[in-house]
Each structure stands twice: as structure tokens, then as C-alpha cells.
XYZ file of C-alpha atoms in Angstrom:
659
model
C 12.590 -4.050 26.648
C 8.908 -4.791 26.625
C 7.845 -7.031 29.465
C 4.448 -7.952 28.060
C 4.851 -10.210 25.044
C 1.817 -12.179 23.875
C 1.973 -15.197 21.603
C 5.656 -15.893 21.175
C 8.464 -17.511 23.144
C 10.527 -16.382 26.109
C 7.980 -15.066 28.565
C 9.769 -13.344 31.465
C 8.301 -13.278 34.928
C 6.211 -10.242 34.135
C 3.126 -8.661 35.515
C 2.144 -5.707 33.348
C 3.986 -3.178 31.250
C 5.029 -1.184 34.324
C 6.073 -3.949 36.698
C 8.367 -6.923 36.727
C 7.792 -9.873 39.027
C 10.727 -11.858 40.400
C 10.350 -15.290 42.011
C 6.586 -14.926 41.941
C 6.477 -12.459 44.837
C 8.728 -9.434 44.339
C 7.183 -6.801 42.065
C 9.685 -4.248 40.766
C 8.095 -0.925 39.883
C 10.032 0.077 36.780
C 8.411 3.517 36.834
C 9.537 4.179 40.408
C 13.293 4.713 40.192
C 15.068 5.504 43.440
C 18.324 7.303 44.086
C 21.333 5.138 43.248
C 22.166 2.701 46.003
C 25.923 2.249 46.500
C 26.517 3.579 42.967
C 23.993 1.165 41.461
C 20.642 2.112 39.841
C 17.808 1.201 42.215
C 14.048 0.696 41.982
C 11.180 0.336 44.420
C 9.991 -3.200 45.193
C 6.778 -4.563 46.690
C 6.849 -7.958 48.374
C 3.416 -9.498 47.824
C 4.051 -12.038 50.592
C 5.225 -9.467 53.132
C 3.843 -6.071 52.028
C 5.486 -4.151 54.888
C 9.010 -5.279 53.973
C 11.264 -2.546 52.612
C 13.195 -3.936 49.668
C 15.369 -2.373 46.986
C 15.894 -3.748 43.464
C 19.338 -3.095 42.021
C 20.130 -3.104 38.302
C 23.902 -3.222 37.640
C 24.771 -1.369 34.403
C 25.936 -3.469 31.456
C 29.525 -2.236 31.638
C 29.743 -2.801 35.393
C 28.471 -6.338 35.991
C 29.065 -8.266 39.218
C 31.946 -10.721 39.297
C 31.683 -14.311 38.114
C 31.370 -15.621 41.695
C 28.450 -13.297 42.493
C 25.907 -16.110 42.855
C 28.020 -17.666 45.616
C 28.449 -14.318 47.366
C 24.710 -13.612 47.190
C 23.994 -16.704 49.296
C 26.259 -15.718 52.201
C 24.410 -14.929 55.408
C 25.998 -13.395 58.492
C 24.927 -11.132 61.347
C 25.127 -7.440 60.426
C 25.317 -8.197 56.676
C 22.571 -6.734 54.497
C 21.092 -9.919 52.982
C 20.519 -10.454 49.273
C 16.979 -11.781 48.893
C 17.214 -12.576 45.220
C 19.950 -12.747 42.594
C 17.926 -13.444 39.471
C 18.241 -13.355 35.693
C 14.821 -14.953 35.175
C 13.546 -11.770 33.498
C 16.346 -11.795 30.936
C 18.397 -9.154 32.720
C 20.102 -9.332 36.112
C 18.274 -8.038 39.190
C 19.629 -7.994 42.743
C 17.072 -7.608 45.514
C 18.133 -6.747 49.039
C 16.603 -5.256 52.145
C 16.636 -1.513 52.477
C 19.549 -0.607 54.769
C 18.909 0.279 58.400
C 19.880 3.799 59.335
C 22.125 6.061 57.310
C 25.412 5.476 55.537
C 28.582 6.263 57.487
C 29.523 8.755 54.800
C 26.990 11.108 56.394
C 29.432 11.517 59.294
C 29.233 11.063 63.052
C 31.267 11.019 66.249
C 33.291 7.893 66.922
C 35.560 6.793 69.732
C 38.149 4.017 69.686
C 35.850 1.758 71.679
C 32.829 2.347 69.460
C 34.868 1.811 66.282
C 36.218 -1.497 67.540
C 32.990 -2.826 69.044
C 30.500 -1.510 66.493
C 32.570 -1.558 63.268
C 35.726 -3.691 63.301
C 34.460 -6.732 65.232
C 31.038 -7.021 63.483
C 32.513 -6.622 59.997
C 35.336 -9.017 60.895
C 32.641 -11.613 61.590
C 31.208 -11.002 58.117
C 34.653 -11.272 56.512
C 35.211 -14.539 58.325
C 32.076 -15.912 56.635
C 33.338 -14.642 53.283
C 36.737 -16.171 53.873
C 35.194 -19.516 54.743
C 33.254 -19.403 51.453
C 36.463 -18.634 49.546
C 35.338 -15.194 48.313
C 35.975 -11.534 49.123
C 33.791 -8.486 49.695
C 35.839 -5.652 48.156
C 33.313 -2.888 48.819
C 34.024 -1.817 52.405
C 33.772 1.957 52.415
C 31.645 4.602 54.189
C 28.803 4.736 51.653
C 28.293 0.953 51.923
C 28.241 0.676 55.723
C 25.085 1.752 57.565
C 24.520 2.891 61.140
C 21.157 2.722 62.879
C 22.536 4.573 65.919
C 22.883 3.724 69.566
C 25.217 0.900 70.520
C 24.146 -1.483 67.776
C 26.647 -2.818 65.280
C 26.830 -1.271 61.849
C 25.408 -3.092 58.826
C 27.622 -3.890 55.826
C 26.019 -3.447 52.408
C 26.157 -5.822 49.419
C 29.329 -6.800 47.592
C 27.918 -7.637 44.153
C 26.409 -4.422 42.833
C 29.532 -3.614 40.794
C 32.870 -5.185 39.805
C 35.181 -5.828 42.797
C 36.722 -2.648 44.240
C 35.535 -0.599 41.252
C 34.147 2.237 43.369
C 36.733 2.007 46.144
C 38.591 5.289 46.745
C 42.373 4.870 46.881
C 42.476 5.475 50.619
C 40.450 2.312 51.264
C 42.600 0.096 49.046
C 46.028 -1.467 49.710
C 48.864 -0.312 47.482
C 48.749 -3.510 45.434
C 45.221 -2.584 44.379
C 45.316 1.211 44.456
C 48.018 1.356 41.754
C 45.602 -0.355 39.333
C 42.792 1.476 37.592
C 39.399 0.536 39.119
C 38.539 -2.003 36.420
C 41.893 -3.762 36.899
C 41.711 -4.474 40.651
C 39.916 -7.799 40.678
C 38.590 -9.796 43.604
C 41.818 -9.597 45.579
C 42.201 -11.453 48.843
C 40.558 -11.309 52.247
C 43.664 -9.397 53.375
C 42.571 -6.591 51.051
C 39.216 -6.482 52.830
C 41.041 -6.314 56.165
C 42.986 -3.313 54.866
C 39.757 -1.617 53.756
C 38.244 -2.231 57.192
C 41.308 -0.708 58.846
C 41.130 2.287 56.511
C 37.446 2.715 57.365
C 38.287 2.698 61.080
C 40.991 5.338 60.539
C 38.561 7.485 58.585
C 35.977 7.311 61.351
C 38.520 8.139 64.056
C 39.791 11.019 61.941
C 36.443 12.768 62.052
C 34.828 11.450 58.851
C 36.508 14.042 56.642
C 34.903 14.123 53.153
C 37.023 12.437 50.505
C 34.944 12.883 47.351
C 37.433 15.405 46.000
C 40.430 13.088 46.426
C 42.490 12.931 43.254
C 43.095 9.276 42.307
C 46.747 8.380 42.748
C 47.641 11.625 44.487
C 48.934 9.948 47.669
C 50.395 6.781 46.206
C 53.953 8.072 46.108
C 53.770 9.208 49.719
C 52.378 5.835 50.768
C 55.185 3.970 48.983
C 57.754 6.171 50.675
C 56.339 6.317 54.211
C 53.952 3.377 54.430
C 50.149 3.413 54.292
C 49.611 3.482 58.058
C 51.867 6.515 58.491
C 50.140 8.406 55.678
C 46.546 7.494 56.523
C 46.733 7.453 60.331
C 49.913 9.318 61.227
C 47.998 12.475 62.137
C 45.741 10.699 64.653
C 46.239 10.510 68.403
C 45.701 6.822 69.109
C 46.170 4.616 72.139
C 49.068 2.194 71.844
C 46.853 -0.883 71.524
C 44.609 0.635 68.861
C 47.623 2.028 66.992
C 49.155 -1.475 66.898
C 45.861 -2.966 65.722
C 45.404 -0.465 62.901
C 49.076 -0.617 61.925
C 48.762 -4.361 61.315
C 45.517 -3.951 59.406
C 47.042 -1.236 57.232
C 50.322 -3.047 56.647
C 51.533 -2.809 53.053
C 52.546 -6.452 53.306
C 49.346 -8.529 52.927
C 50.896 -11.438 54.844
C 51.378 -9.189 57.896
C 47.693 -8.266 58.196
C 45.554 -10.134 60.735
C 42.925 -12.594 59.548
C 39.205 -11.915 60.088
C 39.242 -14.549 62.847
C 42.046 -12.658 64.596
C 39.976 -9.467 64.499
C 37.083 -11.081 66.322
C 39.159 -10.521 69.466
C 40.007 -6.928 68.640
C 38.071 -5.694 71.661
C 40.832 -7.111 73.855
C 43.261 -4.570 72.368
C 46.127 -7.027 72.753
C 48.340 -9.325 70.749
C 48.771 -7.277 67.592
C 52.430 -6.991 66.673
C 53.461 -4.906 63.700
C 55.761 -6.834 61.374
C 58.424 -4.476 60.110
C 59.159 -4.389 56.391
C 62.900 -4.447 55.594
C 64.049 -0.875 54.974
C 67.396 0.006 53.421
C 69.773 2.213 55.369
C 71.296 3.484 52.148
C 68.576 4.174 49.572
C 68.912 3.505 45.869
C 68.140 6.465 43.623
C 65.783 6.182 40.643
C 65.401 9.485 38.879
C 64.889 11.969 41.696
C 63.438 9.390 44.088
C 65.202 7.690 46.960
C 63.923 4.126 47.265
C 64.246 2.195 50.537
C 61.920 -0.843 50.201
C 61.455 -3.658 47.722
C 57.801 -2.739 47.135
C 58.708 0.842 46.310
C 61.475 -0.404 43.992
C 58.981 -2.585 42.107
C 56.604 0.343 41.593
C 59.254 2.877 40.628
C 60.870 0.394 38.233
C 57.821 0.749 36.003
C 57.821 4.543 36.345
C 61.541 5.111 35.772
C 62.214 2.370 33.268
C 65.318 3.902 31.711
C 67.053 4.627 35.015
C 66.079 1.223 36.387
C 67.378 -0.612 33.309
C 70.716 1.154 33.573
C 71.161 0.134 37.220
C 69.974 -3.395 36.493
C 72.452 -4.221 33.722
C 75.295 -2.780 35.814
C 74.387 -5.065 38.730
C 73.536 -2.187 41.080
C 69.973 -3.393 41.762
C 71.188 -6.901 42.532
C 73.858 -5.752 45.009
C 71.534 -3.252 46.722
C 68.799 -5.853 47.277
C 71.305 -8.338 48.633
C 73.250 -6.029 50.964
C 70.573 -3.564 52.074
C 67.432 -5.735 52.193
C 68.934 -9.170 52.725
C 67.096 -10.547 49.690
C 69.981 -12.705 48.483
C 67.886 -15.341 46.743
C 65.829 -12.777 44.825
C 69.011 -10.874 43.977
C 70.517 -14.030 42.499
C 67.495 -14.618 40.269
C 67.629 -10.975 39.240
C 71.279 -11.309 38.258
C 70.452 -14.164 35.879
C 67.776 -12.084 34.178
C 70.069 -9.057 33.958
C 72.659 -11.058 32.001
C 70.172 -11.747 29.203
C 68.417 -8.373 29.313
C 68.726 -6.190 26.234
C 68.040 -2.482 26.082
C 65.887 -0.654 23.565
C 67.037 2.494 21.767
C 65.533 4.678 24.481
C 67.534 2.885 27.174
C 64.627 0.941 28.659
C 64.342 -2.828 28.772
C 63.505 -4.075 25.285
C 61.153 -6.769 26.557
C 57.939 -6.126 28.515
C 58.126 -9.761 29.592
C 61.517 -9.203 31.206
C 60.314 -6.180 33.181
C 57.205 -8.076 34.297
C 59.327 -10.942 35.598
C 61.793 -8.606 37.301
C 59.015 -6.769 39.161
C 57.539 -10.093 40.288
C 60.929 -11.191 41.626
C 61.408 -7.937 43.533
C 57.941 -8.136 45.093
C 55.884 -11.236 44.254
C 52.817 -9.736 45.954
C 52.565 -6.936 43.367
C 50.094 -7.079 40.474
C 51.104 -7.867 36.921
C 52.752 -5.004 35.034
C 52.731 -5.057 31.221
C 53.628 -2.090 28.985
C 53.057 0.249 31.912
C 49.614 -1.110 32.878
C 49.136 -2.597 36.349
C 46.379 -5.199 36.689
C 45.495 -8.451 38.397
C 44.776 -11.494 36.191
C 41.320 -12.074 37.675
C 40.368 -8.541 36.560
C 41.191 -9.124 32.877
C 37.552 -9.639 31.923
C 36.416 -6.340 33.459
C 39.510 -4.518 32.185
C 38.673 -5.610 28.638
C 35.008 -4.712 29.099
C 35.717 -1.058 29.867
C 38.538 -0.972 27.317
C 36.351 -2.225 24.458
C 33.756 0.386 25.442
C 36.402 3.115 25.275
C 36.216 3.764 29.032
C 39.695 2.649 30.100
C 41.883 5.145 31.932
C 45.080 3.403 30.782
C 47.456 5.274 28.475
C 47.971 2.116 26.397
C 45.195 -0.081 25.000
C 44.703 -2.896 27.532
C 43.356 -5.157 24.771
C 46.776 -5.252 23.131
C 48.493 -5.942 26.454
C 46.150 -8.806 27.325
C 46.455 -10.338 23.865
C 50.249 -10.255 24.041
C 50.172 -11.918 27.452
C 47.889 -14.690 26.256
C 49.692 -15.427 23.000
C 53.144 -15.358 24.606
C 52.056 -17.543 27.563
C 53.430 -14.898 29.932
C 50.378 -15.316 32.126
C 51.674 -18.779 32.917
C 55.009 -17.218 33.864
C 53.323 -14.742 36.206
C 51.373 -17.596 37.790
C 54.669 -19.205 38.782
C 56.130 -16.137 40.500
C 53.152 -14.495 42.241
C 52.580 -15.327 45.906
C 48.825 -14.746 45.629
C 47.243 -18.205 45.130
C 43.964 -16.837 43.791
C 45.850 -15.077 41.013
C 47.667 -18.257 40.062
C 44.282 -19.896 39.543
C 43.015 -16.828 37.666
C 45.873 -17.086 35.144
C 44.817 -20.645 34.332
C 41.179 -19.567 33.975
C 42.073 -16.796 31.506
C 44.279 -19.051 29.393
C 41.587 -21.745 29.289
C 38.900 -19.234 28.307
C 41.114 -17.863 25.535
C 41.479 -21.362 24.098
C 37.751 -22.076 24.391
C 36.751 -19.005 22.369
C 39.703 -19.295 19.966
C 41.499 -16.007 20.665
C 44.031 -16.211 17.859
C 44.231 -12.600 16.637
C 43.885 -9.235 18.347
C 40.427 -8.806 16.816
C 39.286 -11.933 18.702
C 39.974 -10.418 22.121
C 36.417 -9.072 22.462
C 35.229 -12.665 22.938
C 37.155 -13.048 26.181
C 35.044 -10.868 28.549
C 31.934 -12.917 27.722
C 33.815 -16.166 28.350
C 35.148 -14.949 31.712
C 31.935 -13.571 33.208
C 28.515 -15.202 32.776
C 26.889 -12.041 34.172
C 28.180 -9.779 31.406
C 25.191 -8.622 29.314
C 25.301 -8.222 25.562
C 27.388 -5.093 24.987
C 25.942 -4.186 21.603
C 25.408 -0.401 21.630
C 21.909 -1.031 20.270
C 20.673 -3.012 23.287
C 23.282 -2.312 25.969
C 20.866 -0.303 28.108
C 18.487 -3.281 28.232
C 21.163 -5.323 30.102
C 20.241 -8.530 28.249
C 21.988 -11.377 30.040
C 20.197 -14.372 28.471
C 20.126 -15.497 24.846
C 16.347 -15.821 24.870
C 16.117 -12.209 26.056
C 18.287 -11.002 23.175
C 16.143 -12.990 20.732
C 13.012 -11.434 22.198
C 14.540 -7.990 21.853
C 15.400 -8.698 18.208
C 11.884 -10.020 17.695
C 10.058 -7.023 19.125
C 12.352 -3.998 18.850
C 11.061 -1.293 16.536
C 13.149 0.885 14.212
C 16.237 -1.037 15.275
C 17.986 -1.073 11.907
C 20.447 1.697 11.206
C 20.318 3.336 7.801
C 22.383 1.347 5.330
C 22.709 -1.607 7.709
C 24.337 -4.678 6.181
C 23.160 -7.163 8.805
C 20.525 -7.734 11.468
C 23.033 -8.596 14.205
C 26.274 -6.895 15.121
C 29.519 -8.475 16.289
C 28.685 -8.264 19.991
C 25.344 -10.002 19.501
C 26.898 -12.850 17.530
C 29.707 -13.349 20.058
C 27.282 -13.170 22.990
C 25.110 -15.955 21.559
C 28.047 -18.164 20.576
C 29.705 -17.928 24.006
C 26.401 -18.490 25.824
C 25.748 -21.654 23.809
C 29.264 -22.871 24.537
C 28.853 -22.198 28.274
C 25.540 -24.078 28.285
C 27.198 -26.958 26.386
C 24.697 -26.676 23.557
C 27.685 -26.698 21.210
C 31.025 -28.414 21.661
C 33.301 -25.666 20.350
C 33.029 -21.944 19.825
C 33.422 -22.337 16.065
C 30.286 -24.524 15.963
C 28.139 -21.407 16.220
C 30.513 -18.564 15.376
C 30.241 -16.729 12.053
C 33.069 -15.054 10.154
C 31.231 -11.759 9.752
C 27.750 -10.310 10.009
C 25.526 -10.261 6.921
C 21.816 -10.850 6.417
C 22.301 -14.398 5.182
C 24.939 -15.358 7.771
C 22.803 -13.869 10.545
C 19.885 -15.984 9.329
C 22.042 -19.109 9.511
C 23.181 -18.235 13.054
C 19.719 -17.328 14.320
C 18.171 -20.438 12.770
C 20.681 -22.571 14.666
C 20.044 -20.668 17.907
C 16.284 -20.999 17.450
C 16.745 -24.742 17.125
C 19.201 -25.066 20.043
C 17.006 -23.146 22.476
C 13.692 -24.448 21.035
C 12.322 -20.926 21.205
C 9.293 -21.341 18.991
C 8.308 -18.839 16.263
C 10.358 -15.693 15.687
C 7.979 -13.817 13.423
C 9.497 -10.423 14.070
C 12.987 -11.628 13.196
C 11.659 -13.314 10.054
C 9.958 -10.100 8.930
C 13.126 -8.087 9.507
C 15.315 -10.510 7.560
C 13.004 -11.160 4.597
C 13.468 -7.909 2.583
C 17.238 -8.304 2.684
C 17.431 -11.865 1.355
C 16.668 -11.034 -2.294
C 20.343 -11.400 -3.323
C 20.233 -14.955 -2.005
C 17.139 -15.694 -4.116
C 18.865 -14.376 -7.218
C 21.332 -17.221 -6.999
C 18.587 -19.423 -8.432
C 18.875 -19.284 -12.273
C 15.409 -20.562 -13.054
C 12.821 -17.830 -12.863
C 10.056 -20.271 -11.999
C 12.164 -21.817 -9.236
C 13.119 -18.378 -7.982
C 9.510 -17.276 -7.835
C 8.416 -20.416 -6.025
C 11.268 -20.162 -3.536
C 10.457 -16.519 -2.859
C 6.866 -17.390 -2.030
C 7.982 -20.217 0.247
C 10.476 -17.885 1.963
C 7.825 -15.230 2.613
C 5.525 -17.850 4.120
C 8.290 -19.228 6.385
C 9.159 -15.653 7.474
C 5.538 -14.922 8.374
C 5.517 -18.069 10.507
C 8.804 -17.170 12.208
C 10.463 -20.422 11.153
C 14.073 -19.363 10.623
C 15.257 -22.923 10.100
C 12.861 -23.354 7.177
C 13.951 -19.985 5.752
C 17.547 -21.143 5.876
C 16.666 -24.455 4.213
C 14.764 -22.713 1.416
C 17.752 -20.519 0.634
C 20.375 -23.210 1.046
C 18.893 -26.451 -0.361
C 22.006 -28.118 -1.850
C 20.143 -30.777 -3.864
C 17.805 -28.348 -5.611
C 20.677 -25.891 -6.060
C 22.707 -28.536 -7.903
C 19.759 -29.317 -10.167
C 19.275 -25.614 -10.863
C 22.930 -25.193 -11.765
C 22.839 -28.306 -13.968
C 19.769 -26.995 -15.847
C 21.456 -23.633 -16.271
C 24.602 -25.255 -17.643
C 22.521 -27.346 -20.081
C 20.640 -24.270 -21.248
C 23.866 -22.388 -21.842
C 25.172 -25.330 -23.841
C 22.003 -25.394 -25.956
C 22.269 -21.653 -26.457
C 25.807 -22.029 -27.737
C 24.699 -24.795 -30.125
C 21.883 -22.688 -31.579
C 24.195 -19.722 -31.956
C 26.653 -21.903 -33.848
C 23.875 -23.114 -36.171
C 22.863 -19.541 -36.881
C 26.414 -18.596 -37.708
C 26.612 -21.629 -40.025
C 23.454 -20.626 -41.860
C 24.754 -17.100 -42.311
C 27.808 -18.403 -44.190
C 26.428 -21.458 -46.097
C 26.094 -21.209 -49.963
C 23.253 -23.238 -51.615
C 21.788 -23.716 -55.131
C 18.662 -21.914 -54.132
C 18.151 -18.709 -56.102
C 19.528 -15.755 -54.247
C 16.183 -14.034 -53.879
C 14.626 -17.162 -52.354
C 17.658 -17.844 -50.204
C 17.607 -14.359 -48.755
C 13.914 -14.725 -47.980
C 14.468 -18.112 -46.293
C 17.311 -16.760 -44.205
C 15.306 -13.740 -43.218
C 12.324 -15.797 -42.151
C 14.355 -18.498 -40.403
C 16.391 -15.990 -38.567
C 13.565 -13.653 -37.592
C 10.951 -16.259 -36.739
C 12.842 -19.412 -35.856
C 16.284 -19.036 -34.365
C 15.769 -15.649 -32.755
C 12.537 -16.741 -31.069
C 14.147 -19.907 -29.784
C 17.093 -18.039 -28.336
C 14.891 -15.307 -26.913
C 12.482 -17.637 -25.158
C 15.321 -19.703 -23.755
C 17.016 -16.639 -22.312
C 13.768 -15.317 -20.863
C 13.140 -18.545 -19.001
C 16.645 -19.493 -17.930
C 18.919 -16.458 -17.826
C 16.721 -13.689 -16.433
């Protein structure tokens, strides 16, 4: 996107063609790209107020935008947290500016003792998490490549949390089971207990010698963790003191309620007071397929993997009795029994209803994510899940778009909100349902509106401008106004579906329109795009859009041909060309869609056709009328009248009106 426009609207904070100025002081050198910083594209920055400051500009890719609460997170300040200096969309795309990190990332390795891990890693980061918790948000990016060590006895520095969707780049080993079973796009913001788990996993990794994990196969250790517990799998090989083992065991508990709070961890240096809460474990396991299941959480996960075997045990009451006798979950077992009575089986022996399985899993373990048609995801991740799905990047075996649409239309999200024990997810269900109503998600094809409604930081995902990361409507209009060779061969419209949806949702969010349908169009065509862009130009008071007018003009000839009068058509065409050259899309739309003049044109056309029919009838009458005039004279009169009179009248009328 050009950053140096001249006489038209939408000036970004720009210096020259090679630099971009943010907040009047930070100059981003677009030609000086750095190595990716925490998996995010990075650029060199010069602070004109403090030239010696080392600052990095981060540009999140279009498909991996920060979460909706990113602006709140960017304002958090705490000791040992790398501060975000600017979180700005003033240039039309999102830029995140933060200080360059001190020292090197922990992923580079090092030697760590229990004392140094507690004093330099756990306690400092716990203080940061306490600040996050107080603000009602989470970090979700605690891992070795986002924690930096300047050496000595100083505390480590935790990197930013908003350079990507929550937990998107988290390796499985740094995520609790309730997040690790979801694909990265489906993990969501989680809870502060998830951050505590990640911090515990980081401590274990440091004490284990910083063994490289880049070659870890996603999901490869999930089954072992469900069977043995995350602490046993991740830390069982370490030789730890009793106090540190108790501390890490609580932090790595698979039960989020059993993990300590960030405030509790501020006293971790005392090495005391951490009691591991034991999860109920069955003496006699229940067998699903070839797996022996001993805990409720494992049962919930395996129920989705062995659906046929689980359904068989469920309808026979085996699951209910096992949960009651072995785990002491009598209340949950009773609710399960009621569902089992109404459960029907499909031809393959699995439960016929995805809704029934979802509800059963939530009863077994209400801290587990939502499971629908084999896809695990958290409700607050639906926007990001749809974003990668619509781009064809989802790792799920079943299209997540279909799953989300079924959940919304069947109101099953509301059902999940009632059974989950994660309050943030209850609120997220309500947010998704409200957004779906606001953008009128009524058919499966409407589902691509939802990501834009759920995340204000999602750029326009049109393949034509996706790399420009256009986050503001004025920026998209500027791109349309200035982009060269942007039309594909045989294009039937100026905009595409993503562009139209992006502008409609943005106007709705800004309350420039009352409903989504006020600005939405049924499809993209040259004339409908003109109508949409004219309305947007008016709503945002952008000023002239000469480039857009020039691009639209050659394709509006079919609209001009609706005028029957050649003189009117010619005059309108000249007026349209003038309006296009001035970039006045509203005037162009009015010229093409003037209802009063159109009615007059149609009335004149109808009158002309009526007169044509009358003249034709008179000609036919003359051809068959017998008179007393001598035949030679009559033939001559007919020939002359026909050739010179009637034919000329009809011909001139057709030339003026019909052509």
C-alpha cells in the first residue's frame, strides 16, 4: 500500500515512501525488515524523540490478528514485562511497537537451578500474571522464545502477548490438556490458570536442561498425559526437591481449579504451602477400545475418540454406574442416566446427535472445551477458528464452519454456556450468539461475516489485499483508489465478498448504520458495488474517490442502456463520465438510478411503442383498402405513401426511441 498519497482523502501518518510514522515520533523503516520477533514479522524503528531507544515494530499477519481485547492488554504495565509503546491502526493497518528485548531468549539454553528458576522466572512472571488477572485478561504466550534473560541474577523479561492469536504458537508441552487437545486456532484466551500451567511447564523445561522441542509432534504426548497426568509426563524424569516438586505439581495440575493463583506464586520462594490436590482415580478402570480409563477427564476425551464403544456402554448404563461407584460422581452420573434414556444410536453405532455427545462430555468434565463433530474448541476462539478455516488453513478433519453454524442455529452454544465451569467461556457463548444475530447469520454461506464481527482487529481478508493488512475502511478505500492492475481478467465486480462484508461490519461496529442489512449487498456486481461504495463514501465523508470512479466507469454501460431515449442516454453518459472524473460516487449512483427521470423515460418509450403500433395498423389498413381510384394511380399512391411517408415516420421514430 502506498504511503504517500497526494490530493485525496485518508492520509495516514506517513513520512515518505519508505517510512511510516506512528504517533508523530516513531518512524518505521519499511525497507529494513528484521528477523521475526516471537513469530511475528518485525521492522526497525527510529524514535525521533529518543534516538538511542531500541524499538521493534511488529506487523501481525492478516490471518493471525491479535485478540479482541488486545488494546486492553497493550496498556498493562508491570515490572519485568516488555512494554508495548504503541498499539496503533492510525496508518490503516495494525502496528505494535515495543522495546527491543533485553538479553537473549530462553530458547537459546542455559544452566538453571531450582533457586534461580523460582527467584528469576516463577516469581517475576507471577507478578506479571497478577497484573493481567487484575485487568481480567490472560497472556497465553509464556514459552522459551518469548522470555528473555539478560544474565546475572536479574529477573527474566516476559515478551508481548498480542503479536498473535492467544496460544496459537504454544507448543503442546506448555499448554494444559484442555487447550492442547484443540488445534492452535481453537484455543482461545483461556484463563489465568492456563498461564500458570505454562509458567510451570517453562520451569520444568528449564530444570530439565532446556532440551530443544522444535521437533515435537503435535498431539504425540496427549494420550500419555491423559493416562498418567501432565506433571508425571513432563517432570517425572527430573530429580526435584520435595518443596519444588509440590510447587510444580500444583502448577501443572490437570484440574485448573487446583492450580495456584498468581498471587499465591508471589511467595514461591518460601517453598512451602503447596499441597497437590489429588484427582479422583478409579481402582477398576473402564475400557474404551483398547484403552483403560481411570479418570473423568480421560473419559471425556476418549468418548470423542471411541464414539461407538462409548455409546454402547452409555446406553447400557455402564458409564453411569462406573462414574458413580468408582469416582463418586453420583450427581453427574444421575444427569448422564437421563440423557442416556433419550439417546439414539446411528447406523454405525455412535450417538446419532452431536448435541447429545457435547452435553455428555460437559457433564463428565465441565472444564473441558466444547466438542462438536469431533472438533475440540473453546467458544471465545470461534472467530479465529473460522478465520483460518475460511482461508483453508484449518487442521481439523471436518469443516469448522459447518460445526460453528450448526451450533449457532441450534442454540447449542447456549446449552454449553450452562454446563461449562469456565465463566469466561459462558460470556463468550453470549458474545458469539449476539454477533451472529447482528450480522444476520442465517445460512451457512453467511458464516464468513462472523470473524469480522467478533474481532475488530481482523483485517480485510480479500486475497487481493490481504498482504496489506487493511484494518480500517478508509484504508481499504484508499487501496481501491490507488491500486494498479487490480482487476482480474473477466472480473464481474470491483469488490469481492470479503471487501463488502468488511465494510458493512465496520460501519455497523462504528454505529454508522443501525443494522447489517443497511449496508450489505446481495452479491457483487459493478452497479451494486457502486451503490455500496457511494454509501460508504457518504458515511465516512472521505472526499473524492477519482480512482474508484475511473475503475467503475467502463463497466457501467449496461446500466446506461436501460435508458430508452438515445438523447437521454447520451446526456447521462456524459454526466456519468464527469462525476467519475471528480470521484463523486454518490452523483454517479444518482445519475444511474434517478427514479423520476427513469419513469418519464419509460412513459415516453411506452407512448412511442403505442404510436408505432398505430402507424403499423394504418399501413396494414391502406394495404387492404379498395378505392375508386384507377388501379394505376392507386398503386402509385400506395407506393409513394408507403415509401416516403409511413416508412420514414416509422424509421425515424425507431431511430430516436428504440435504438
